[in-house]
Each structure stands twice: as structure tokens, then as C-alpha cells.
Tab-separated table of C-alpha atoms in Angstrom:
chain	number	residue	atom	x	y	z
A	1	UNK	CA	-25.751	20.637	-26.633
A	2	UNK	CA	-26.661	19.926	-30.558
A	3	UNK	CA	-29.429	17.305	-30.243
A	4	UNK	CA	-27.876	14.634	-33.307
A	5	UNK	CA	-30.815	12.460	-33.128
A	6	UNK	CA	-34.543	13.338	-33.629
A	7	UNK	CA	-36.344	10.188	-33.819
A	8	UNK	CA	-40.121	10.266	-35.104
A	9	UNK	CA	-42.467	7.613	-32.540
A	10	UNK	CA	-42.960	5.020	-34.245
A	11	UNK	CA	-44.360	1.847	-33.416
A	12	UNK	CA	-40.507	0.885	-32.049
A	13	UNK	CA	-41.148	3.185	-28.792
A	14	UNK	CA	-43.113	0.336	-27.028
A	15	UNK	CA	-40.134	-2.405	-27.963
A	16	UNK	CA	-39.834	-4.437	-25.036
A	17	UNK	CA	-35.958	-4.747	-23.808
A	18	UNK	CA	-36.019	-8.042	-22.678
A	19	UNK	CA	-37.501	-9.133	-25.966
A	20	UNK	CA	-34.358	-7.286	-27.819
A	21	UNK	CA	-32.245	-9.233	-25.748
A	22	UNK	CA	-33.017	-12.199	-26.393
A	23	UNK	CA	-33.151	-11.852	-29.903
A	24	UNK	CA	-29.635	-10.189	-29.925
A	25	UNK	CA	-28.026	-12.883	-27.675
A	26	UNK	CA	-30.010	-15.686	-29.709
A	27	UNK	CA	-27.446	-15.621	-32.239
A	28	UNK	CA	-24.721	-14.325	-30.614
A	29	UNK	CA	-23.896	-11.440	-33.156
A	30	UNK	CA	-25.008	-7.513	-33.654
A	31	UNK	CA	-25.792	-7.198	-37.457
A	32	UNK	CA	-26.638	-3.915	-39.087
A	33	UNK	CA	-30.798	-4.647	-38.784
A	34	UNK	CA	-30.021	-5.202	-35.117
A	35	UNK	CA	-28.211	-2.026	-34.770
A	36	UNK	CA	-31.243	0.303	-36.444
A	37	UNK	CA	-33.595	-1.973	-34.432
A	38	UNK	CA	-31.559	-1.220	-31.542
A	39	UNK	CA	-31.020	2.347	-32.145
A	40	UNK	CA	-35.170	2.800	-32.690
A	41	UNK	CA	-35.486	1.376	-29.457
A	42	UNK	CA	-32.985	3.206	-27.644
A	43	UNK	CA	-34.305	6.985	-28.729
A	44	UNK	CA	-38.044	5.752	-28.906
A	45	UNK	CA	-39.862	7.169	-26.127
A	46	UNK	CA	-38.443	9.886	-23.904
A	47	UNK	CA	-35.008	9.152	-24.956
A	48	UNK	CA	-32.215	7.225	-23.063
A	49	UNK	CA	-32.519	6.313	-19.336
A	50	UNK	CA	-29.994	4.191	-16.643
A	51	UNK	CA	-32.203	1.113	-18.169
A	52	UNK	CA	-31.310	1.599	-21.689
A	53	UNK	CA	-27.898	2.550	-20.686
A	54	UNK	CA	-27.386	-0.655	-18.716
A	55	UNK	CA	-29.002	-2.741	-21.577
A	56	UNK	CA	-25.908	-1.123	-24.000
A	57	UNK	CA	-23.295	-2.108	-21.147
A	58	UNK	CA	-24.667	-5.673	-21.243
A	59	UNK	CA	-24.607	-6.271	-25.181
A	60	UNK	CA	-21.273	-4.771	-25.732
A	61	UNK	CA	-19.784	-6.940	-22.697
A	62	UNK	CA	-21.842	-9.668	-24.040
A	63	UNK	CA	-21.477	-10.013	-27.600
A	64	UNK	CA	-17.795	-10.901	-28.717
A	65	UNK	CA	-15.903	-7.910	-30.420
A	66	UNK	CA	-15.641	-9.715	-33.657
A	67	UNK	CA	-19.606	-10.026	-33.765
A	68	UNK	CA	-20.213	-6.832	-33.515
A	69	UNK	CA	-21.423	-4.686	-36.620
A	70	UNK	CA	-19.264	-1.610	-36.716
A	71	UNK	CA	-21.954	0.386	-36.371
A	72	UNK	CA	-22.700	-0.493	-32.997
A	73	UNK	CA	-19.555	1.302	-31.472
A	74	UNK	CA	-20.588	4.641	-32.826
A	75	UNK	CA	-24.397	4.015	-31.303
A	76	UNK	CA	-23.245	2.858	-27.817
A	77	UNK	CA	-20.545	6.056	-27.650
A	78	UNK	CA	-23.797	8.486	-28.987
A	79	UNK	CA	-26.346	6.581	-26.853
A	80	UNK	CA	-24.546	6.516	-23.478
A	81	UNK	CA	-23.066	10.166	-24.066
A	82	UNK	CA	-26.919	11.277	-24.585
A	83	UNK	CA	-27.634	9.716	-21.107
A	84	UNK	CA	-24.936	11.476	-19.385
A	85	UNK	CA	-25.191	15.066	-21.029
A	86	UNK	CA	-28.533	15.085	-21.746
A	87	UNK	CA	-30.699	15.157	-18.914
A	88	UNK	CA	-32.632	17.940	-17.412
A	89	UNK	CA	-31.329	17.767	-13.782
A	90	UNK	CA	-27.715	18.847	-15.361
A	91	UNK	CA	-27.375	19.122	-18.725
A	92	UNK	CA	-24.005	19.302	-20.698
A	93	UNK	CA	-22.325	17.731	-17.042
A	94	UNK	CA	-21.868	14.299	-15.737
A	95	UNK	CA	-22.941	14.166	-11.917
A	96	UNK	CA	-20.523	12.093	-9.451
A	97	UNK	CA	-23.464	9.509	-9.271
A	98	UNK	CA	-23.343	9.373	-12.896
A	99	UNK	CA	-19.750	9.028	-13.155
A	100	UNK	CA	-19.786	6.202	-10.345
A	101	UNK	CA	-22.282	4.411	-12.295
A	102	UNK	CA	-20.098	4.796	-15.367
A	103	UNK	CA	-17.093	3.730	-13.885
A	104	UNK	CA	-18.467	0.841	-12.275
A	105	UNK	CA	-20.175	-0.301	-15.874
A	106	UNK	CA	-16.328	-0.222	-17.211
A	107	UNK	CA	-14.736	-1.867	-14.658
A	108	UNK	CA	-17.357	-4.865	-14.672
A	109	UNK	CA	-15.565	-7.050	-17.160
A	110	UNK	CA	-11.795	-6.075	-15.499
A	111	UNK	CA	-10.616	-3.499	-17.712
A	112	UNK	CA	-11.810	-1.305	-20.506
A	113	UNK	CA	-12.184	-2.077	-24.440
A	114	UNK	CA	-11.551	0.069	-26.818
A	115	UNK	CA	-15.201	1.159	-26.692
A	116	UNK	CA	-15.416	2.537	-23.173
A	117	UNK	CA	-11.878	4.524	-24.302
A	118	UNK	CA	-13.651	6.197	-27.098
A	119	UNK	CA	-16.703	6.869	-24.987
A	120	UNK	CA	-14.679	8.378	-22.399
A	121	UNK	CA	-12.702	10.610	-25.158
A	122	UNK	CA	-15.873	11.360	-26.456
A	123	UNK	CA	-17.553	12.871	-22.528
A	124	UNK	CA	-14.139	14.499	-22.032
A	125	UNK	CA	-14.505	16.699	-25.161
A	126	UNK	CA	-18.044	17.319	-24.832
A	127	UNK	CA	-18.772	17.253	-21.176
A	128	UNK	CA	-18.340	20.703	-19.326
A	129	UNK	CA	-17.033	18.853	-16.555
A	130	UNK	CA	-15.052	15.794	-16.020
A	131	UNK	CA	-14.883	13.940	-12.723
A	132	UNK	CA	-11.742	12.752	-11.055
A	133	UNK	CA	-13.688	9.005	-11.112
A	134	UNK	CA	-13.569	8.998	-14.589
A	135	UNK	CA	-9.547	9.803	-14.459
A	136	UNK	CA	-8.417	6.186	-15.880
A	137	UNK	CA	-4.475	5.269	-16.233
A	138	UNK	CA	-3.082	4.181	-19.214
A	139	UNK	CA	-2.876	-0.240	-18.996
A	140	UNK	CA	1.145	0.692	-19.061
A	141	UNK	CA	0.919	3.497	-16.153
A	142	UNK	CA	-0.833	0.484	-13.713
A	143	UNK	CA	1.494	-2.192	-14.902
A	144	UNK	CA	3.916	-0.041	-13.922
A	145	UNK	CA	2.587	1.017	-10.517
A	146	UNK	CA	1.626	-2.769	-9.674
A	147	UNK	CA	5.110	-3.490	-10.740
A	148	UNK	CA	6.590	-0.941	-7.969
A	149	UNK	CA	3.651	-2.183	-5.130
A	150	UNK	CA	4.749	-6.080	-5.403
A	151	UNK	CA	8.817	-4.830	-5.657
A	152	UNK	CA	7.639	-4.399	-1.671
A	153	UNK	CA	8.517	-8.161	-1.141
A	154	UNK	CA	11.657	-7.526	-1.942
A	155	UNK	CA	12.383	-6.159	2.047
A	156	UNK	CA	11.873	-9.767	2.889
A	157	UNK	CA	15.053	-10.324	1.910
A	158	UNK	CA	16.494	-7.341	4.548
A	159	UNK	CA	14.187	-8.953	6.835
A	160	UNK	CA	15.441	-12.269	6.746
A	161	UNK	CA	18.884	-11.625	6.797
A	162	UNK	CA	18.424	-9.163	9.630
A	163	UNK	CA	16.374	-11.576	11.643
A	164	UNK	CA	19.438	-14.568	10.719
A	165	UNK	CA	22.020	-11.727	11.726
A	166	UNK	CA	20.318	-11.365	15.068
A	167	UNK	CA	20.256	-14.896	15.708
A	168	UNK	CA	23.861	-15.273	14.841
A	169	UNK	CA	24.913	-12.940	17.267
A	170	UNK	CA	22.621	-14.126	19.903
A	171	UNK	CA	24.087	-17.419	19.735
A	172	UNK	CA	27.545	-16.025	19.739
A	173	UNK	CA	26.600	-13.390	22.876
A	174	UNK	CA	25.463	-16.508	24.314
A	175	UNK	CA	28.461	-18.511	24.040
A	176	UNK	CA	30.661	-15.973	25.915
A	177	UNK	CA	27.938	-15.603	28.792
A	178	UNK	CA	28.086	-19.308	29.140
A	179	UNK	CA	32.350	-18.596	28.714
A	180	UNK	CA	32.185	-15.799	31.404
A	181	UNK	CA	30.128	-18.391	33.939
A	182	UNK	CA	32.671	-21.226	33.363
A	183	UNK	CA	35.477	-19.198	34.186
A	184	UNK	CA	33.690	-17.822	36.991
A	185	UNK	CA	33.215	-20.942	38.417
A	186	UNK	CA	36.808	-21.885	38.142
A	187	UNK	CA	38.259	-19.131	39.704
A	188	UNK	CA	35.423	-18.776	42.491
A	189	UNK	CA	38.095	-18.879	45.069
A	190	UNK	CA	40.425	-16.155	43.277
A	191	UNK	CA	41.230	-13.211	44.409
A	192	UNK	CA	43.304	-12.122	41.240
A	193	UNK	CA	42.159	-8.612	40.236
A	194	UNK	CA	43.372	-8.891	36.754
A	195	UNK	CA	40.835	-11.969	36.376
A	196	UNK	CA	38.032	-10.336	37.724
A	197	UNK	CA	38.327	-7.622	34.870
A	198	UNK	CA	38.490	-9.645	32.414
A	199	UNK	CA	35.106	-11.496	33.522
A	200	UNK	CA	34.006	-8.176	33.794
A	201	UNK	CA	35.135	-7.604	30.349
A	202	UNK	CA	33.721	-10.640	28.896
A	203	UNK	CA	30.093	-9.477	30.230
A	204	UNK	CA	29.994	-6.198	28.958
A	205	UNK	CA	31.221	-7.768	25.618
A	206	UNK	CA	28.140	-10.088	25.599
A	207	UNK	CA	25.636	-7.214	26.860
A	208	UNK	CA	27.409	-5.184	23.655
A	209	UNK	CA	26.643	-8.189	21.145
A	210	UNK	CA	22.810	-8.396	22.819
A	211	UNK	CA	22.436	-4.954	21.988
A	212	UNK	CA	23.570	-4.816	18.427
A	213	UNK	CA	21.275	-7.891	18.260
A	214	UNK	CA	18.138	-5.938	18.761
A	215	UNK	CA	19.771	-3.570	16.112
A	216	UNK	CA	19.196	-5.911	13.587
A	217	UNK	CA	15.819	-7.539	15.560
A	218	UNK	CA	14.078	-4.334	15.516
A	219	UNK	CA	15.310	-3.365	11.696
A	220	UNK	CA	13.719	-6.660	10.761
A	221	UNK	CA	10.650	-6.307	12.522
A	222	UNK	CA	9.836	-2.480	11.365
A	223	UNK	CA	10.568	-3.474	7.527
A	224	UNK	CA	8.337	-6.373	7.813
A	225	UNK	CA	5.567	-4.261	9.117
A	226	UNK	CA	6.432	-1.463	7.065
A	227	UNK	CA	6.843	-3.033	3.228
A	228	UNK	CA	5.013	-6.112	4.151
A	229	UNK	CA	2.053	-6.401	6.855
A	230	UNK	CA	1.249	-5.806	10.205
A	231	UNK	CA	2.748	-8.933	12.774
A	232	UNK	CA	-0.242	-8.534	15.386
A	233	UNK	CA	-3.485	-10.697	13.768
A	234	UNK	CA	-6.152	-8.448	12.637
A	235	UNK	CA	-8.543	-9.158	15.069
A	236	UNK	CA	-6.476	-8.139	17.959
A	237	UNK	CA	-7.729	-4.589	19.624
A	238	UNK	CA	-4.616	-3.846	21.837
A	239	UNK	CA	-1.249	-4.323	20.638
A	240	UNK	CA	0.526	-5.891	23.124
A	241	UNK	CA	4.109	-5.454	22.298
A	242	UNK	CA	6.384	-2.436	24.121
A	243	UNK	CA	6.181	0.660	23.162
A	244	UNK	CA	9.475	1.029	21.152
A	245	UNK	CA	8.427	-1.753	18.829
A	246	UNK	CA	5.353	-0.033	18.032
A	247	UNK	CA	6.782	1.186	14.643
A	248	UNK	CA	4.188	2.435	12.079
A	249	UNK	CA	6.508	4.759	10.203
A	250	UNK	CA	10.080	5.480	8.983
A	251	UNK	CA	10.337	8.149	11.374
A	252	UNK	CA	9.276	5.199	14.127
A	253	UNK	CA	12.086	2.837	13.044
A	254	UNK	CA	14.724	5.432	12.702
A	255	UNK	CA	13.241	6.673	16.672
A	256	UNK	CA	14.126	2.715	17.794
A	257	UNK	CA	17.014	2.010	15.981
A	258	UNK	CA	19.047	5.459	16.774
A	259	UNK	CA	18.267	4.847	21.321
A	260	UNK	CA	19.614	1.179	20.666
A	261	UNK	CA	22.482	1.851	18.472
A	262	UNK	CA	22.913	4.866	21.445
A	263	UNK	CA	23.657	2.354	23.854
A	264	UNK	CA	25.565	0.382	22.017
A	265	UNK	CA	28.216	3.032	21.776
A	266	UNK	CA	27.617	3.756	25.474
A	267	UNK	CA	27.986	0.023	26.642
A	268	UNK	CA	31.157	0.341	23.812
A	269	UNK	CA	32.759	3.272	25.632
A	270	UNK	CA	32.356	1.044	29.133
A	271	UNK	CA	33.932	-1.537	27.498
A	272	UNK	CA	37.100	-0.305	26.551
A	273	UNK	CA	37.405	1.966	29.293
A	274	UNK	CA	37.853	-0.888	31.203
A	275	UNK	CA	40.538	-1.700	29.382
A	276	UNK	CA	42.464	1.579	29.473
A	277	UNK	CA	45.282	2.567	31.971
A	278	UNK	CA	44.737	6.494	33.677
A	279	UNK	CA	48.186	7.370	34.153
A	280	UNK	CA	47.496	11.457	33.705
A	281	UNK	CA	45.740	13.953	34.419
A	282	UNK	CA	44.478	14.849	30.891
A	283	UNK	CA	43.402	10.890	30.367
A	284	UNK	CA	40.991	11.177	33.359
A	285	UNK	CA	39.371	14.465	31.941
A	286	UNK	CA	39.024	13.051	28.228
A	287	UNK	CA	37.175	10.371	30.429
A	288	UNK	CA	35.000	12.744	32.438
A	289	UNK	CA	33.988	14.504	29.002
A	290	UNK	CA	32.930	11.350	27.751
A	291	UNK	CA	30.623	10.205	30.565
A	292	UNK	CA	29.127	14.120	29.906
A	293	UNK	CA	28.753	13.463	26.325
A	294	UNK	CA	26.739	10.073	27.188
A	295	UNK	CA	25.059	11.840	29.610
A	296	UNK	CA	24.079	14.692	27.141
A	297	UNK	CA	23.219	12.069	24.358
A	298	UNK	CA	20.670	9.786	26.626
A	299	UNK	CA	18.816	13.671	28.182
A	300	UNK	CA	18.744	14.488	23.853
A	301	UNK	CA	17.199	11.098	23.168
A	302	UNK	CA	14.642	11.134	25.518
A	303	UNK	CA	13.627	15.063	25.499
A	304	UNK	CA	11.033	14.815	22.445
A	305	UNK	CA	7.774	16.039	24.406
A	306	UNK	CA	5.415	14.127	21.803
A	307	UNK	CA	7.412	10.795	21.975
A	308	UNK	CA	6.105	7.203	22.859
A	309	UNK	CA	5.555	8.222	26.458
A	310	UNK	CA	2.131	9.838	24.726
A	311	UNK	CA	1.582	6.508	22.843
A	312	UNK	CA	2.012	4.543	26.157
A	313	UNK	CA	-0.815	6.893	27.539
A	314	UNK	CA	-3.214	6.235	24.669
């Protein structure tokens, strides 16, 4: 690389840093004389090292922006660029350590100025390489992106009304259990077929209600820990909970949801076959092929060879 600077030793080389410091952040301003000074001191010597180079950091983070002389921009770009490009142990390249360091200077004050932009425009055209580290989004690419990470919270809304869903139908479930048991209690004595059917039908509702419950139980809970956070505390080891409400993915919650919503159509189908009259031949057999098809459903559901059962082992 073209060497731009070729300082003569001068009495400068021997400038004590601290000194410069506090003569710099005595008043609270970079004027030109402080620049030159600065620059003398900076290329005096063997030429720029990480302590120069962190001295740089701290007077451009330090000084405000509209106390800086112009010509302080250019030196910190040319100084810091000499650092990184102009070492023996890789010359022309910036190492990963150096771009960590660089990166980590930047990032000290929050965000970068317009300064650590240009010096960063400045390595990419000049550097032969150019770390991923270095790789900074534009301010409107991570507004963006923190935008889309906090729209996350949204799902509490799904959550909520889920979990309030659930409850509603628990409650309801709940009253025709306690329906069912008062009428059973009534008619203890009966011996009236068509009233034990319709007990019988009452249960099977409720059991169908339960089920459609968990639906929206289970929806709740995987969002929540999907979009939002985990429901165990952090310093549990084990997760205590059944296997099926283990969910860690969408593939998880789709896995849970689809065997309940299964049995919900199979309690369904028991439910209003209950309800139907046989009177033929070709009613019973549309029957029979529906207890296969539940049959053939449940054997699908529970055939994956890597399901939870390998979970529950682990």
C-alpha cells in the first residue's frame, strides 16, 4: 500500500499520550494546532499502534462533533486505516481480531457517527479483505428488523383469546356434566332406554367440548412459547410438563394440535352415531367404513418413528 505519510523524528516522537489528553479535553475542543500536534504524535515513532488507535477512539467519542476541527476526521480515517493495513503480520488485510477490536470501538457509544462510516468506506476500498464483523446495516435496515422482532407481541393477542376461548368452553362443558349428573340422579330408578341415550349423549357432548378446549389450550400455550418466551423458569433442568406440550417448533404445534383436533372428529362421529337410526344394510357398512377410517387415522398419527416417544426417552 502507498505509504501517504513520512514523518521526519522530531522531538514530537517522545509526546506523552496522557499529556495530549489532557490538554485536548482541557478545553473541550480539537483546533487545527491540536490536530498537527496530534498528527506528530500519532506517526512519531514506529507509527500507529492499538494505543494510539484507542487514544483516536476516545477523542472523537469525547470531544463534541461541533468542536471538532475538520481536519481531524480526515486524520482519524488515515490514522486508524494505517493501523489496520499497515502492519507487518498482514499487511493490506484486517485480521478478525482487528476487526473485533474495531467493531467493538464503534459500537462503544451505541451507534456509529458519520466518522466510523467514512472509516469503514475508506477499509472497504482499500482493504484486500473485509470481514463479515465489519458488515454494519443501514440505521433504517435495523429499525426495520427491530420493528418486525417486537411485532412478536402481537401473538399475545391469539394467546389470550385462545386461552379465554378455552375457558369459555370449559365452563360451558362443565355445565352440561353437572346437567348430565342432575338428570342422572333424577331418573336413577328409570329404566327408559330413550333417557339413558340421551345422558349418554349429553357426556360425549361434554367430552367433545373438553377436547376442542385443549384445541385452543394448546394453540395458546405453543404461540406463547413460540413468539413470546419459554413458560418453564429458566433455572429449571427438567421440563416437567407431558410430552405433547413440549412444543419448540411450528412443526411441534401443528404435531399437537392435528392428534387433538383427530379426536375431536372421532369423539364427533360417536356422537352422532348415537343419534342415528340403522334401518339398512348399506347404513351399517357406511358405519363400519367409518370406524376403519378412525382406525386408519389414529395407526397414521401415531406411526412417525422419530416422534415424541424419542423425546420421552431423552
Amino acid at each position: 500500500m502507498e505509504q501517504t505519510l513520512n514523518p521526519q523524528p522530531t522531538t514530537t516522537e517522545s509526546l506523552n499520550l496522557t499529556q495530549l489528553r489532557k490538554n485536548i479535553f482541557a478545553n473541550g475542543q480539537l483546533t487545527a494546532d491540536d490536530v498537527a500536534t496530534l498528527r506528530e504524535a500519532l506517526f512519531s515513532g514506529e507509527g500507529m499502534d492499538r494505543r494510539k488507535a484507542d487514544f483516536l477512539f476516545e477523542v472523537k467519542d469525547t470531544v463534541a462533533k461541533e468542536k471538532q476541527h475538520p481536519g481531524f476526521k480526515n486524520l482519524f480515517i488515515e490514522a486508524i486505516t494505517s493501523y489496520l493495513l499497515e502492519d507487518e503480520d498482514s499487511p493490506g488485510e484486517i485480521e478478525e481480531s482487528e476487526a473485533k477490536w474495531l467493531r467493538a470501538r464503534m459500537q462503544y457509544k451505541g451507534e456509529m457517527d458519520n466518522i466510523d462510516e467514512q472509516l469503514l468506506k475508506n477499509l472497504r476500498m482499500k482493504s484486500i479483505n473485509f470481514p463479515d464483523t465489519l458488515n454494519y446495516k443501514s440505521k433504517t435496515a435495523k429499525f426495520f428488523e427491530q420493528t418486525l422482532y417486537w411485532s412478536r407481541y402481537l401473538s399475545i393477542l391469539a394467546v389470550v383469546g385462545s386461552i379465554a376461548a378455552g375457558i369459555a368452553i370449559f365452563i360451558r362443558s362443565s355445565i352440561i356434566v353437572v346437567d348430565g349428573m342432575y338428570q342422572f340422579c333424577t331418573t336413577l330408578s328409570s329404566t327408559d332406554e330413550h333417557l339413558i341415550d340421551e345422558l349418554l349423549a349429553k357426556f360425549v357432548e361434554s367430552v367433545d367440548l373438553y377436547l376442542f378446549a385443549m384445541v385452543l389450550i394448546i394453540f395458546g400455550m405453543g404461540i406463547y412459547e413460540l413468539f413470546i418466551n419459554k413458560i418453564d423458569p429458566v433455572e429449571r433442568k427438567t421440563d416437567s410438563r407431558p410430552t405433547w406440550l413440549q412444543i419448540s417448533s411450528i412443526d411441534d404445534l401443528k404435531s399437537a394440535l392435528g392428534k387433538v383436533i383427530l379426536m375431536v372428529l372421532i369423539v364427533s362421529l360417536f356422537r352422532h352415531s348415537l343419534t342415528l337410526k340403522y334401518s339398512s344394510v348399506v347404513e351399517l357398512l357406511e358405519l363400519a367404513v367409518a370406524i376403519v377410517l378412525v382406525a386408519v387415522a389414529l395407526y397414521v398419527a401415531h406411526a412417525s418413528p422419530h416422534g415424541h416417544e424419542a423425546k420421552d426417552k431423552e
